[in-house]
Amino acid sequence: AAGQSLYFTFRVGDEVTLPCGNMIYIRNYCDSVTWMFIINSRTVTLFENGQIHRDAAAKSDRLSVAVNCSLVIKKVSVEDVGVYVCRQFINGQRQGPDSPSYLSVIHTVQQKQKDKIILNCSVMEYNKCKHTVEWLYEGTDKTFSDMEKSEQSCSATVTFP
C-alpha cells in the first residue's frame, strides 16, 4: 500500500521482486517511475526514464523492471541489502507518498576446520536487526551433546566435531 513500509527477506541467490505501490496509471507509466536504492545515507538511482540508470552499472545486469513497474533483482547478494524506493513523477511533479521496501538477505556459510564443521547463518539487514536466527535439527529444537552453539540476534553459528 502506498505510504507504508514493506519488509522482504530473501536468501543469497534468490530472485527478488519489489512492488511499486504508489502508481497513477497513465500511458507508458513505467517511464515516469524512478527506483532508488538507499544504503548508509547514500542514494543511488537504479531506474529512471524507462531504463536502468548509469549509476546502477555495478548491478545493471541483475536489474530489470516488470510490466507493473516492480523492480526485479536477480541473484540477490548481501550487497543488495538496503532500502528501495519507487517514486513516480508526472510532468516533473512527484506523485503520492513513497512506499519504501526494506530488503534483508539470509547468508549461510559452511567452513571446515581440521576436525570441525562450522555452519553460520546471518540475516543481513539495513538498519537494526529485527530477526532471530537459530539452527534447528530437522525442524525441532533438539540439540546434540557434542555440538557447540552460539547465537547473536541476527546470526547463529553451530559447530559439529
PDB file of C-alpha atoms in Angstrom:
ATOM      1  CA  ALA A   1       0.000   0.000   0.000  1.00  0.00           C
ATOM      2  CA  ALA A   2       1.219   3.477  -0.794  1.00  0.00           C
ATOM      3  CA  GLY A   3       2.994   5.229   2.058  1.00  0.00           C
ATOM      4  CA  GLN A   4       3.566   2.022   4.052  1.00  0.00           C
ATOM      5  CA  SER A   5       6.936   0.348   4.528  1.00  0.00           C
ATOM      6  CA  LEU A   6       7.297  -3.178   3.193  1.00  0.00           C
ATOM      7  CA  TYR A   7       9.824  -5.715   4.520  1.00  0.00           C
ATOM      8  CA  PHE A   8      11.301  -8.547   2.439  1.00  0.00           C
ATOM      9  CA  THR A   9      13.754 -11.274   3.393  1.00  0.00           C
ATOM     10  CA  PHE A  10      15.370 -13.487   0.756  1.00  0.00           C
ATOM     11  CA  ARG A  11      18.309 -15.895   0.533  1.00  0.00           C
ATOM     12  CA  VAL A  12      21.514 -15.143  -1.358  1.00  0.00           C
ATOM     13  CA  GLY A  13      20.932 -16.196  -4.983  1.00  0.00           C
ATOM     14  CA  ASP A  14      17.144 -15.710  -4.965  1.00  0.00           C
ATOM     15  CA  GLU A  15      15.245 -13.540  -7.417  1.00  0.00           C
ATOM     16  CA  VAL A  16      13.514 -10.627  -5.691  1.00  0.00           C
ATOM     17  CA  THR A  17      10.512  -8.619  -6.911  1.00  0.00           C
ATOM     18  CA  LEU A  18       9.861  -5.356  -5.071  1.00  0.00           C
ATOM     19  CA  PRO A  19       6.477  -3.721  -5.757  1.00  0.00           C
ATOM     20  CA  CYS A  20       5.967  -0.095  -6.686  1.00  0.00           C
ATOM     21  CA  GLY A  21       2.965   0.773  -4.554  1.00  0.00           C
ATOM     22  CA  ASN A  22       2.246   4.391  -5.410  1.00  0.00           C
ATOM     23  CA  MET A  23       1.346   4.323  -9.089  1.00  0.00           C
ATOM     24  CA  ILE A  24      -1.014   6.538 -11.026  1.00  0.00           C
ATOM     25  CA  TYR A  25      -1.724   4.626 -14.219  1.00  0.00           C
ATOM     26  CA  ILE A  26      -1.038   6.735 -17.281  1.00  0.00           C
ATOM     27  CA  ARG A  27       0.205   5.810 -20.751  1.00  0.00           C
ATOM     28  CA  ASN A  28       3.755   4.361 -20.523  1.00  0.00           C
ATOM     29  CA  TYR A  29       3.564   4.837 -16.752  1.00  0.00           C
ATOM     30  CA  CYS A  30       6.801   2.954 -16.003  1.00  0.00           C
ATOM     31  CA  ASP A  31       8.643   5.689 -17.928  1.00  0.00           C
ATOM     32  CA  SER A  32       7.510   8.063 -15.159  1.00  0.00           C
ATOM     33  CA  VAL A  33       8.910   5.833 -12.374  1.00  0.00           C
ATOM     34  CA  THR A  34      12.237   6.277 -10.600  1.00  0.00           C
ATOM     35  CA  TRP A  35      13.663   3.486  -8.439  1.00  0.00           C
ATOM     36  CA  MET A  36      16.276   4.456  -5.838  1.00  0.00           C
ATOM     37  CA  PHE A  37      18.489   2.398  -3.529  1.00  0.00           C
ATOM     38  CA  ILE A  38      19.436   3.837  -0.131  1.00  0.00           C
ATOM     39  CA  ILE A  39      22.299   2.474   1.934  1.00  0.00           C
ATOM     40  CA  ASN A  40      24.445   4.217   4.570  1.00  0.00           C
ATOM     41  CA  SER A  41      22.691   7.570   3.946  1.00  0.00           C
ATOM     42  CA  ARG A  42      23.674   7.369   0.262  1.00  0.00           C
ATOM     43  CA  THR A  43      21.095   7.268  -2.530  1.00  0.00           C
ATOM     44  CA  VAL A  44      21.766   5.606  -5.881  1.00  0.00           C
ATOM     45  CA  THR A  45      19.309   5.919  -8.763  1.00  0.00           C
ATOM     46  CA  LEU A  46      18.668   2.483 -10.261  1.00  0.00           C
ATOM     47  CA  PHE A  47      15.950   3.128 -12.834  1.00  0.00           C
ATOM     48  CA  GLU A  48      14.780   6.364 -14.429  1.00  0.00           C
ATOM     49  CA  ASN A  49      13.051   7.489 -17.648  1.00  0.00           C
ATOM     50  CA  GLY A  50      12.226   3.911 -18.649  1.00  0.00           C
ATOM     51  CA  GLN A  51      15.731   2.470 -18.353  1.00  0.00           C
ATOM     52  CA  ILE A  52      18.326   1.206 -15.908  1.00  0.00           C
ATOM     53  CA  HIS A  53      20.314   4.229 -14.708  1.00  0.00           C
ATOM     54  CA  ARG A  54      24.060   4.551 -15.358  1.00  0.00           C
ATOM     55  CA  ASP A  55      24.649   4.872 -11.574  1.00  0.00           C
ATOM     56  CA  ALA A  56      23.463   1.248 -11.265  1.00  0.00           C
ATOM     57  CA  ALA A  57      26.203  -0.060 -13.570  1.00  0.00           C
ATOM     58  CA  ALA A  58      27.638  -2.445 -10.950  1.00  0.00           C
ATOM     59  CA  LYS A  59      24.384  -4.396 -10.782  1.00  0.00           C
ATOM     60  CA  SER A  60      22.696  -3.456 -14.058  1.00  0.00           C
ATOM     61  CA  ASP A  61      22.926  -6.997 -15.445  1.00  0.00           C
ATOM     62  CA  ARG A  62      20.838  -8.223 -12.479  1.00  0.00           C
ATOM     63  CA  LEU A  63      18.179  -5.471 -12.548  1.00  0.00           C
ATOM     64  CA  SER A  64      15.005  -5.146 -14.563  1.00  0.00           C
ATOM     65  CA  VAL A  65      11.615  -3.510 -14.200  1.00  0.00           C
ATOM     66  CA  ALA A  66       8.488  -5.603 -14.719  1.00  0.00           C
ATOM     67  CA  VAL A  67       5.422  -4.533 -16.705  1.00  0.00           C
ATOM     68  CA  ASN A  68       3.764  -3.368 -13.452  1.00  0.00           C
ATOM     69  CA  CYS A  69       6.903  -1.282 -12.621  1.00  0.00           C
ATOM     70  CA  SER A  70       8.087  -3.650  -9.874  1.00  0.00           C
ATOM     71  CA  LEU A  71      11.867  -3.823  -9.504  1.00  0.00           C
ATOM     72  CA  VAL A  72      13.309  -7.283 -10.167  1.00  0.00           C
ATOM     73  CA  ILE A  73      16.731  -8.180  -8.759  1.00  0.00           C
ATOM     74  CA  LYS A  74      18.243 -11.453  -9.983  1.00  0.00           C
ATOM     75  CA  LYS A  75      20.749 -13.436  -7.902  1.00  0.00           C
ATOM     76  CA  VAL A  76      20.363 -11.236  -4.821  1.00  0.00           C
ATOM     77  CA  SER A  77      23.553 -10.738  -2.782  1.00  0.00           C
ATOM     78  CA  VAL A  78      24.443  -9.220   0.585  1.00  0.00           C
ATOM     79  CA  GLU A  79      25.416  -6.022  -1.293  1.00  0.00           C
ATOM     80  CA  ASP A  80      21.727  -5.622  -2.204  1.00  0.00           C
ATOM     81  CA  VAL A  81      20.668  -5.133   1.441  1.00  0.00           C
ATOM     82  CA  GLY A  82      19.067  -1.734   1.908  1.00  0.00           C
ATOM     83  CA  VAL A  83      16.005   0.389   1.230  1.00  0.00           C
ATOM     84  CA  TYR A  84      14.435   0.573  -2.218  1.00  0.00           C
ATOM     85  CA  VAL A  85      12.116   3.469  -3.021  1.00  0.00           C
ATOM     86  CA  CYS A  86       9.830   3.788  -6.011  1.00  0.00           C
ATOM     87  CA  ARG A  87       8.695   7.308  -6.968  1.00  0.00           C
ATOM     88  CA  GLN A  88       6.529   8.492  -9.782  1.00  0.00           C
ATOM     89  CA  PHE A  89       6.910  11.864 -11.466  1.00  0.00           C
ATOM     90  CA  ILE A  90       4.272  13.216 -13.840  1.00  0.00           C
ATOM     91  CA  ASN A  91       5.192  16.396 -15.706  1.00  0.00           C
ATOM     92  CA  GLY A  92       8.098  16.835 -13.289  1.00  0.00           C
ATOM     93  CA  GLN A  93       5.818  16.678 -10.246  1.00  0.00           C
ATOM     94  CA  ARG A  94       6.302  13.987  -7.615  1.00  0.00           C
ATOM     95  CA  GLN A  95       3.144  11.906  -7.187  1.00  0.00           C
ATOM     96  CA  GLY A  96       1.874  10.316  -3.972  1.00  0.00           C
ATOM     97  CA  PRO A  97       3.821   9.147  -0.928  1.00  0.00           C
ATOM     98  CA  ASP A  98       6.800   6.820  -1.081  1.00  0.00           C
ATOM     99  CA  SER A  99       6.351   3.197  -0.051  1.00  0.00           C
ATOM    100  CA  PRO A 100       9.868   2.027   0.825  1.00  0.00           C
ATOM    101  CA  SER A 101      10.815  -1.641   0.579  1.00  0.00           C
ATOM    102  CA  TYR A 102      13.397  -2.873   3.089  1.00  0.00           C
ATOM    103  CA  LEU A 103      15.400  -5.800   1.749  1.00  0.00           C
ATOM    104  CA  SER A 104      17.163  -8.219   4.128  1.00  0.00           C
ATOM    105  CA  VAL A 105      19.286 -11.121   2.892  1.00  0.00           C
ATOM    106  CA  ILE A 106      19.952 -14.505   4.520  1.00  0.00           C
ATOM    107  CA  HIS A 107      23.544 -15.627   4.083  1.00  0.00           C
ATOM    108  CA  THR A 108      24.823 -19.074   5.093  1.00  0.00           C
ATOM    109  CA  VAL A 109      28.442 -20.218   5.177  1.00  0.00           C
ATOM    110  CA  GLN A 110      29.958 -23.632   5.800  1.00  0.00           C
ATOM    111  CA  GLN A 111      33.605 -23.905   6.896  1.00  0.00           C
ATOM    112  CA  LYS A 112      35.767 -26.923   7.551  1.00  0.00           C
ATOM    113  CA  GLN A 113      38.492 -26.610  10.189  1.00  0.00           C
ATOM    114  CA  LYS A 114      40.596 -29.690  10.935  1.00  0.00           C
ATOM    115  CA  ASP A 115      38.121 -31.955  12.750  1.00  0.00           C
ATOM    116  CA  LYS A 116      35.174 -29.492  12.847  1.00  0.00           C
ATOM    117  CA  ILE A 117      32.424 -28.301  10.561  1.00  0.00           C
ATOM    118  CA  ILE A 118      31.193 -24.784  11.272  1.00  0.00           C
ATOM    119  CA  LEU A 119      27.867 -23.523   9.938  1.00  0.00           C
ATOM    120  CA  ASN A 120      26.950 -19.859  10.151  1.00  0.00           C
ATOM    121  CA  CYS A 121      23.646 -18.279   9.200  1.00  0.00           C
ATOM    122  CA  SER A 122      23.228 -14.488   9.225  1.00  0.00           C
ATOM    123  CA  VAL A 123      20.444 -12.138   8.256  1.00  0.00           C
ATOM    124  CA  MET A 124      21.974  -9.017   6.780  1.00  0.00           C
ATOM    125  CA  GLU A 125      19.664  -6.063   7.411  1.00  0.00           C
ATOM    126  CA  TYR A 126      19.561  -2.386   6.548  1.00  0.00           C
ATOM    127  CA  ASN A 127      19.420  -0.898   9.978  1.00  0.00           C
ATOM    128  CA  LYS A 128      18.592  -2.705  13.163  1.00  0.00           C
ATOM    129  CA  CYS A 129      18.214  -6.469  13.492  1.00  0.00           C
ATOM    130  CA  LYS A 130      14.548  -7.489  13.541  1.00  0.00           C
ATOM    131  CA  HIS A 131      15.125 -11.233  13.109  1.00  0.00           C
ATOM    132  CA  THR A 132      16.130 -14.061  15.409  1.00  0.00           C
ATOM    133  CA  VAL A 133      18.313 -16.733  13.832  1.00  0.00           C
ATOM    134  CA  GLU A 134      18.691 -20.223  15.240  1.00  0.00           C
ATOM    135  CA  TRP A 135      19.712 -23.629  13.966  1.00  0.00           C
ATOM    136  CA  LEU A 136      17.177 -26.464  14.232  1.00  0.00           C
ATOM    137  CA  TYR A 137      17.736 -30.167  13.744  1.00  0.00           C
ATOM    138  CA  GLU A 138      15.112 -31.473  11.313  1.00  0.00           C
ATOM    139  CA  GLY A 139      12.655 -28.779  12.361  1.00  0.00           C
ATOM    140  CA  THR A 140      12.899 -29.480  16.105  1.00  0.00           C
ATOM    141  CA  ASP A 141      14.830 -27.750  18.869  1.00  0.00           C
ATOM    142  CA  LYS A 142      16.714 -30.972  19.571  1.00  0.00           C
ATOM    143  CA  THR A 143      20.407 -30.451  20.342  1.00  0.00           C
ATOM    144  CA  PHE A 144      23.420 -32.700  20.369  1.00  0.00           C
ATOM    145  CA  SER A 145      25.623 -33.135  23.426  1.00  0.00           C
ATOM    146  CA  ASP A 146      28.800 -32.573  21.390  1.00  0.00           C
ATOM    147  CA  MET A 147      27.508 -29.581  19.404  1.00  0.00           C
ATOM    148  CA  GLU A 148      28.630 -26.047  20.243  1.00  0.00           C
ATOM    149  CA  LYS A 149      26.073 -23.353  19.510  1.00  0.00           C
ATOM    150  CA  SER A 150      26.465 -19.581  19.648  1.00  0.00           C
ATOM    151  CA  GLU A 151      23.804 -17.033  18.811  1.00  0.00           C
ATOM    152  CA  GLN A 152      23.531 -13.309  18.313  1.00  0.00           C
ATOM    153  CA  SER A 153      20.279 -11.705  17.325  1.00  0.00           C
ATOM    154  CA  CYS A 154      20.856 -11.768  13.538  1.00  0.00           C
ATOM    155  CA  SER A 155      23.379 -14.573  13.357  1.00  0.00           C
ATOM    156  CA  ALA A 156      23.748 -18.143  14.599  1.00  0.00           C
ATOM    157  CA  THR A 157      26.748 -20.448  14.420  1.00  0.00           C
ATOM    158  CA  VAL A 158      26.840 -24.151  15.110  1.00  0.00           C
ATOM    159  CA  THR A 159      29.967 -26.313  15.284  1.00  0.00           C
ATOM    160  CA  PHE A 160      29.991 -30.090  14.789  1.00  0.00           C
ATOM    161  CA  PRO A 161      33.002 -32.257  15.631  1.00  0.00           C
TER     162      PRO A 161
END
